[in-house]
Short mmCIF file of C-alpha atoms in Angstrom, two decimals:
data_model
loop_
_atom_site.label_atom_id
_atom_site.label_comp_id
_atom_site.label_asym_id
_atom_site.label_seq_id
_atom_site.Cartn_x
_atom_site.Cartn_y
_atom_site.Cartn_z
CA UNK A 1224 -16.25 18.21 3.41
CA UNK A 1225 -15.45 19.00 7.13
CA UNK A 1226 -15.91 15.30 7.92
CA UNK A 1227 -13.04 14.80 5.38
CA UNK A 1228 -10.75 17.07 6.48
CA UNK A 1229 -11.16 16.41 10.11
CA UNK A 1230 -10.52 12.54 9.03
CA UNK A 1231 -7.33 13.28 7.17
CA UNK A 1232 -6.20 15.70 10.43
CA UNK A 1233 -6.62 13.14 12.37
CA UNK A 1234 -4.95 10.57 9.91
CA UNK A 1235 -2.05 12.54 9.07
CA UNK A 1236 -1.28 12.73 12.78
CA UNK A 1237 -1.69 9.58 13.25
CA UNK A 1238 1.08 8.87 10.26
CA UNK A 1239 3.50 11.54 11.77
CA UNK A 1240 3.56 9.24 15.13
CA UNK A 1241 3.77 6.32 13.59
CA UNK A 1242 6.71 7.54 11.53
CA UNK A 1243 8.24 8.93 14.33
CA UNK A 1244 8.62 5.09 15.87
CA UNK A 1245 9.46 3.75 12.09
CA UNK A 1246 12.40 2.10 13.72
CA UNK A 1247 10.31 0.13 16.61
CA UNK A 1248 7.23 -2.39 16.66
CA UNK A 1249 4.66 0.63 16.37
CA UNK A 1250 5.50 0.77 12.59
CA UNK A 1251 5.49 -3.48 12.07
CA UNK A 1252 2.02 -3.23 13.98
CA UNK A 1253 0.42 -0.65 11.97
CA UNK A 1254 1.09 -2.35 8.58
CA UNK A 1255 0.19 -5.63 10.08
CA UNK A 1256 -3.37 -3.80 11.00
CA UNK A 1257 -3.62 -2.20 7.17
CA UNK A 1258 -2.68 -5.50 5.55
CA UNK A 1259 -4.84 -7.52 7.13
CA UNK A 1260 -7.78 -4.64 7.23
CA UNK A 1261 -7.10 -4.22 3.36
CA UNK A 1262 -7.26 -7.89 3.19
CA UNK A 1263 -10.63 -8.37 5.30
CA UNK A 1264 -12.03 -5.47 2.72
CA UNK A 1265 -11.67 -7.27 0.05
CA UNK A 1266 -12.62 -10.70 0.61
CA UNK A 1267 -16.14 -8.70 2.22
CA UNK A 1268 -16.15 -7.40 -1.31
CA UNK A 1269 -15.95 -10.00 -2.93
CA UNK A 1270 -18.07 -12.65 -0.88
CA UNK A 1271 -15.03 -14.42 0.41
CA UNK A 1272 -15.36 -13.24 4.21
CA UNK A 1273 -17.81 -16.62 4.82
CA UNK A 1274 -14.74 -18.38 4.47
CA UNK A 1275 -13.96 -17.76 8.02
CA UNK A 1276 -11.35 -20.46 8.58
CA UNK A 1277 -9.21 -19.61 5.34
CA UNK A 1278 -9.68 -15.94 6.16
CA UNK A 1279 -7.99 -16.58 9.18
CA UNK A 1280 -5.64 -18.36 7.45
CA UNK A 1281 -4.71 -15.52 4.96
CA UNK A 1282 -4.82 -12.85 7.97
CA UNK A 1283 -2.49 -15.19 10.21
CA UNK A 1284 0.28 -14.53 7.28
CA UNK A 1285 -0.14 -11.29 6.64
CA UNK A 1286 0.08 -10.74 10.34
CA UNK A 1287 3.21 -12.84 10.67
CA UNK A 1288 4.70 -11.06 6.99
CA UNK A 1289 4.49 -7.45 9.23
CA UNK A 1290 5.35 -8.57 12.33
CA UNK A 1291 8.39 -11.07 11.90
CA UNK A 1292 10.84 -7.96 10.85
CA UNK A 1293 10.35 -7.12 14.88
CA UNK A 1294 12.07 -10.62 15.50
CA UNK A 1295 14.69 -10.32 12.60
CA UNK A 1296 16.15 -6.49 14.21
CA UNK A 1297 17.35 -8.23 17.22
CA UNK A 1298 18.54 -11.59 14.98
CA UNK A 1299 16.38 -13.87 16.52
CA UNK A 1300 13.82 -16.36 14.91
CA UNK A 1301 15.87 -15.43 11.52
CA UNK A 1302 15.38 -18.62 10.22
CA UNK A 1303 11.51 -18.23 10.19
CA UNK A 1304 11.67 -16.87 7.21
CA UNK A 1305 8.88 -16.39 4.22
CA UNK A 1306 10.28 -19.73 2.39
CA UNK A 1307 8.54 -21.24 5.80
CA UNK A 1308 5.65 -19.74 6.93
CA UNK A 1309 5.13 -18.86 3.04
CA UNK A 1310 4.59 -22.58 2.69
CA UNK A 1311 2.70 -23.41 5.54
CA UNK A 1312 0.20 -20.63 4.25
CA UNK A 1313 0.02 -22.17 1.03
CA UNK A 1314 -0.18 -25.37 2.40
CA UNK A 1315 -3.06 -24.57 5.12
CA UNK A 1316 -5.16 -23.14 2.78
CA UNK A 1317 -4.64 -26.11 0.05
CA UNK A 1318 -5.29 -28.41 3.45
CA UNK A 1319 -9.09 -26.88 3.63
CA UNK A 1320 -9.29 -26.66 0.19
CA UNK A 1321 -8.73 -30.71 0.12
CA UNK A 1322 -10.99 -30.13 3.26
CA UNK A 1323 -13.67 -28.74 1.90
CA UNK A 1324 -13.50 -29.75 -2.10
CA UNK A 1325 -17.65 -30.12 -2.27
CA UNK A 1326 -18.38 -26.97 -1.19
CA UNK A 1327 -16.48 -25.09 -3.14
CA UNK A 1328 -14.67 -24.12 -6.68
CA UNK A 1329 -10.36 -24.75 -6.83
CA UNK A 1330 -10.92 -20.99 -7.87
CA UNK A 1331 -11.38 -19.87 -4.33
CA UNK A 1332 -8.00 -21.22 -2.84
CA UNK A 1333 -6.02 -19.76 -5.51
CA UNK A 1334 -7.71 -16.38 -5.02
CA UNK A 1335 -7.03 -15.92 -1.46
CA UNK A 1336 -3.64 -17.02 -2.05
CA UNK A 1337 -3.09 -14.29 -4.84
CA UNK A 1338 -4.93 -11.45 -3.21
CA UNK A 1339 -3.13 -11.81 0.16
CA UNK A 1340 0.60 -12.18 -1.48
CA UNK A 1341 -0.18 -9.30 -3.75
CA UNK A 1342 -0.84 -7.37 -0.57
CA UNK A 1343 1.36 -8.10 1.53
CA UNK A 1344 4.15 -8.00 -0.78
CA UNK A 1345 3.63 -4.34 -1.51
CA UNK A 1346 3.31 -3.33 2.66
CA UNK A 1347 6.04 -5.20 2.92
CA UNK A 1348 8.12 -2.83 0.83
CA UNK A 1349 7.56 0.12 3.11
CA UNK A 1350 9.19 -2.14 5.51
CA UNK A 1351 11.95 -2.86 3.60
CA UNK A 1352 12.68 0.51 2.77
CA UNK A 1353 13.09 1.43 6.45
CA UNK A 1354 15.08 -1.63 7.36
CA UNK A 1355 17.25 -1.55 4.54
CA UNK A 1356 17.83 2.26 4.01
CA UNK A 1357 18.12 3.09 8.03
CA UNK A 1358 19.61 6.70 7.48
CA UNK A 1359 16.68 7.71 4.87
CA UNK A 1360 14.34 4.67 5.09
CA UNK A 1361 11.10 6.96 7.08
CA UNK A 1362 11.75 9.57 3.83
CA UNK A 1363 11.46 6.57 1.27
CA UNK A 1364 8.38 5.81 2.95
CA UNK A 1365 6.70 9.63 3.27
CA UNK A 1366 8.30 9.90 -0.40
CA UNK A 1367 6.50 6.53 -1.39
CA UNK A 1368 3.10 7.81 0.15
CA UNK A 1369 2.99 11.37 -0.74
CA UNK A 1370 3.43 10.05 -4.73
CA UNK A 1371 0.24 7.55 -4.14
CA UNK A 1372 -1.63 9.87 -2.68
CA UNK A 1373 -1.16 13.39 -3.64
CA UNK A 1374 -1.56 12.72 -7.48
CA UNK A 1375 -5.46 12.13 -6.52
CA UNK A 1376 -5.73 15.53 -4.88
CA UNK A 1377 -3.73 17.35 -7.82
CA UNK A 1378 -6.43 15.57 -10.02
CA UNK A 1379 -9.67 16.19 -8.15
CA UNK A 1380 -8.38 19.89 -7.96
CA UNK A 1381 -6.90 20.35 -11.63
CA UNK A 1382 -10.52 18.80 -12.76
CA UNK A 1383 -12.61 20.50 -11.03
CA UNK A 1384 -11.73 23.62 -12.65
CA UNK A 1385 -10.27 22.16 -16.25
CA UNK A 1386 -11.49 18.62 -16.38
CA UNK A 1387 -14.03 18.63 -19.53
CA UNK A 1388 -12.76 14.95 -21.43
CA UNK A 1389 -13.83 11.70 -19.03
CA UNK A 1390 -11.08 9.73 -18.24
CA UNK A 1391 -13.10 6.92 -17.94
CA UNK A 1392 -16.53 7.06 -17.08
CA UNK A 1393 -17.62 3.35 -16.80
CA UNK A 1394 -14.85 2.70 -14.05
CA UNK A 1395 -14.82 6.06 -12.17
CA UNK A 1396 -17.11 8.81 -13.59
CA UNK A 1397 -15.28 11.67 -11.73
CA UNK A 1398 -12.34 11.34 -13.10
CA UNK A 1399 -10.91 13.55 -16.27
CA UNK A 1400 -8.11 13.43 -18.83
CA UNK A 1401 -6.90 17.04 -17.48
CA UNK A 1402 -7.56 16.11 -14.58
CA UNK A 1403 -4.91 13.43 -14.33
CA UNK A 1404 -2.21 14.98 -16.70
CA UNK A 1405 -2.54 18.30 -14.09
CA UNK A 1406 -2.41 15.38 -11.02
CA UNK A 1407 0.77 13.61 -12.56
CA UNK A 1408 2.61 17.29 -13.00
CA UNK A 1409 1.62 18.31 -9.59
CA UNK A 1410 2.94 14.78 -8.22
CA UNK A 1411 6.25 15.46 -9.26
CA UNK A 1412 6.15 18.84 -8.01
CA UNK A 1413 5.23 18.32 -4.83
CA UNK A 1414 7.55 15.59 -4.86
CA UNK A 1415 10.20 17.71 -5.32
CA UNK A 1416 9.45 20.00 -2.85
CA UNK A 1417 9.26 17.60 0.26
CA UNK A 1418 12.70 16.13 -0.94
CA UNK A 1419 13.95 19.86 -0.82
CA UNK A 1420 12.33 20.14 2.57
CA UNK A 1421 14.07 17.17 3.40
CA UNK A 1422 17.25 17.64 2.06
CA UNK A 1423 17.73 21.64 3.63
CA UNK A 1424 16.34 20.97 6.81
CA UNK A 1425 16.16 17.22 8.19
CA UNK A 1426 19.25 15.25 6.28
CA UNK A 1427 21.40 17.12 4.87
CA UNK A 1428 23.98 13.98 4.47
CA UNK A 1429 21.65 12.63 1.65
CA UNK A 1430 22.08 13.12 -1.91
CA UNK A 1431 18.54 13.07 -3.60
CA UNK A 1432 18.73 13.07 -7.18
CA UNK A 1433 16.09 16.00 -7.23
CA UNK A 1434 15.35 15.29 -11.54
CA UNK A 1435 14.52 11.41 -10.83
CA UNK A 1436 12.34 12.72 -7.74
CA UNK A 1437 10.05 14.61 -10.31
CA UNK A 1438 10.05 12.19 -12.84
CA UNK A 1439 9.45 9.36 -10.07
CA UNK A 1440 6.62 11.85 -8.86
CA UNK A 1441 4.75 11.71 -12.35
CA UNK A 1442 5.31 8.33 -12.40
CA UNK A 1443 3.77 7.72 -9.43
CA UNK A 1444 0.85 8.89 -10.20
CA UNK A 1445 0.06 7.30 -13.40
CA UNK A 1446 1.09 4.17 -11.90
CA UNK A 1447 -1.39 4.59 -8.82
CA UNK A 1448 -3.88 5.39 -11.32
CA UNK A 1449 -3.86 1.96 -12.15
CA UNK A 1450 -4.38 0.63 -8.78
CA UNK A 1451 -6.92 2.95 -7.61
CA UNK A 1452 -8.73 2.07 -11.08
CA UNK A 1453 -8.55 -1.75 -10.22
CA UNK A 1454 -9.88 -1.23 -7.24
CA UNK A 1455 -12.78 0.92 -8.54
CA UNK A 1456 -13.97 -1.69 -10.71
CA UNK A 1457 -13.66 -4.34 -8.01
CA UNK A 1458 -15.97 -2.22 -6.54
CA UNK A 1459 -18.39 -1.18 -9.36
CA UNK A 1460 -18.66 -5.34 -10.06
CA UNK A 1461 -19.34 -6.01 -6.31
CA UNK A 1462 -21.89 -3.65 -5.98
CA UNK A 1463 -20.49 -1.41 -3.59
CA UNK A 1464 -19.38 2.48 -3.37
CA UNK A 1465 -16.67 2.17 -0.31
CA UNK A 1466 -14.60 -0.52 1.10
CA UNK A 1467 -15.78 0.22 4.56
CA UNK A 1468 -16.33 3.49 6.53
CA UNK A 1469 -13.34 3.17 8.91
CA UNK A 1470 -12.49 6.93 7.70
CA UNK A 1471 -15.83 9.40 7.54
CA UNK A 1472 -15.67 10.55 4.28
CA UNK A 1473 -12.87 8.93 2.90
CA UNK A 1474 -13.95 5.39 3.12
CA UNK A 1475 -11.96 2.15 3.94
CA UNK A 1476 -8.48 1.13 4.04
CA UNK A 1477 -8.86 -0.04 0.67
CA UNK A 1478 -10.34 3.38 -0.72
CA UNK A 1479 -7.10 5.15 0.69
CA UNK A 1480 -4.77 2.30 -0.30
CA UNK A 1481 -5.72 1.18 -3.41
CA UNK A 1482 -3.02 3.00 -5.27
CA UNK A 1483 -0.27 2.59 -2.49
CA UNK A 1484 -0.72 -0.78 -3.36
CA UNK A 1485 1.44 -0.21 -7.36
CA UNK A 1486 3.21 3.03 -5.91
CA UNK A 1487 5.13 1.30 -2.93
CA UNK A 1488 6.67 -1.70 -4.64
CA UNK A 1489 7.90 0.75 -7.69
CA UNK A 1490 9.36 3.32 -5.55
CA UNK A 1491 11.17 0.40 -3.64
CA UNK A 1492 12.96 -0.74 -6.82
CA UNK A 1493 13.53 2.84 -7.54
CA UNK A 1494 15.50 3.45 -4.61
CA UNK A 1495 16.78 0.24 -4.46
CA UNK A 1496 18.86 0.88 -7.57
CA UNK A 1497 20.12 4.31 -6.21
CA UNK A 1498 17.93 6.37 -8.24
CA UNK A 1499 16.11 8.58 -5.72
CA UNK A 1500 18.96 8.91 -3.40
CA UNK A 1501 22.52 8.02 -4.10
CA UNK A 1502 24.25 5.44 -1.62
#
């Protein structure tokens, strides 16, 4: 336990200073890292990381998918967009598939290419909220994150002491049907409360629609059970109890991820249609 906490000290820290430079490179950077870290995860998971030259591939575009936005805030390079390097990625890894056709199954090509849109499309999200919402883009973010995230502790909390029905015991054995209705109330609680915070004391200029916000809160955290259930069974058919160890005690990037992986592009169309905050 103190191996935990000292990781997510030194995590949430970490987040604050990141957030702090949403508006530079240091943010673009950081996601690039997590995609492509999230990305390296799960190809190890599944076998895929022997594959070194399509890896590279898959990592090049998720690296260029983060970091192009840098480019785009000073309007230059804007017409390197994802319809290009989009196809080129499709096209390289199609290239070595044609490549490389005896060694392996058409299955693999089209699984790299679907695990590394379906990742970085929902990073990218967090990216659009801050580029497209520049006067509450760093709360949509926080907002986004707290909902993936603090449904699990609600859970493991609200089931310790009440959880008594297994959710689903095959997938993840720890988890209980109290457990997650107490998780997804507690969600939009606490989701409610950092909006307050927000609202009283950091932006006062922004209209949060405070009912949506709890709603959007228990949402959020039936819709990150989802993802952190995928990724559970990826796991249980691999053979494997973490992602990676690159938090003590709290696993990889895909053990912390896994459910901002549904949460982020949700809460993007969310506020993107005005519902969290009216613009």
């Amino acid at each position: 336990m103190r191996t935990r906490i000292i990781s997510a000290a030194v995590a949430i820290a970490f987040a604050i200073f990141v957030l702090a430079l949403a508006h530079t490179w240091v943010f673009n950077l950081t996601l690039a890292a997590i995609a492509v870290g999230a990305l390296y995860e799960l190809f190890k998971a599944l076998g895929l990381i022997k594959y070194r030259a399509e890896c590279a591939v898959c990592f090049a575009f998720a690296s260029v998918d983060m970091l192009i936005g840098m480019v785009y805030r000073k309007d230059f390079f804007t017409f390197f967009n994802v319809k290009i390097y989009g196809l080129l990625f499709v096209t390289g890894i199609l290239l070595l598939y044609l490549k490389n056709r005896n060694s392996y199954a058409f299955s693999l090509p089209f699984t790299l290419i679907g695990i590394t849109l379906i990742i970085c499309y929902s990073f990218h999200t967090l990216l659009w909220m801050v580029d497209d919402y520049e006067s509450f883009g760093v709360f949509a973010v926080v907002l986004t994150l707290a909902g993936a995230w603090l449904a699990d502790s609600g859970a493991y909390f609200v089931g310790t002491f009440f959880g008594k029905n297994k959710l689903c015991p095959e997938i993840s054995p720890k988890k209980t049907i109290e457990g997650v209705v107490g998780g997804t109330v507690v969600n939009g609680v606490l989701l409610l409360i950092i909006s307050g915070v927000y609202t009283a004391f950091i932006n006062k200029d922004v209209e949060v629609r405070f009912g949506v916000v709890f709603i959007a809160g228990m949402l959020c955290a039936i819709v990150g059970l989802v993802g952190d259930l995928a990724a559970s069974e990826i796991k249980r058919q691999a053979g494997i109890k973490d992602y990676g160890n690159i938090m003590p005690g709290h696993g990889g990037i895909m053990d912390r991820f896994d459910s901002v992986l549904t949460v982020a592009p949700f809460m993007y169309w969310l506020i993107s249609q005005g519902w969290i905050v009216k613009f």
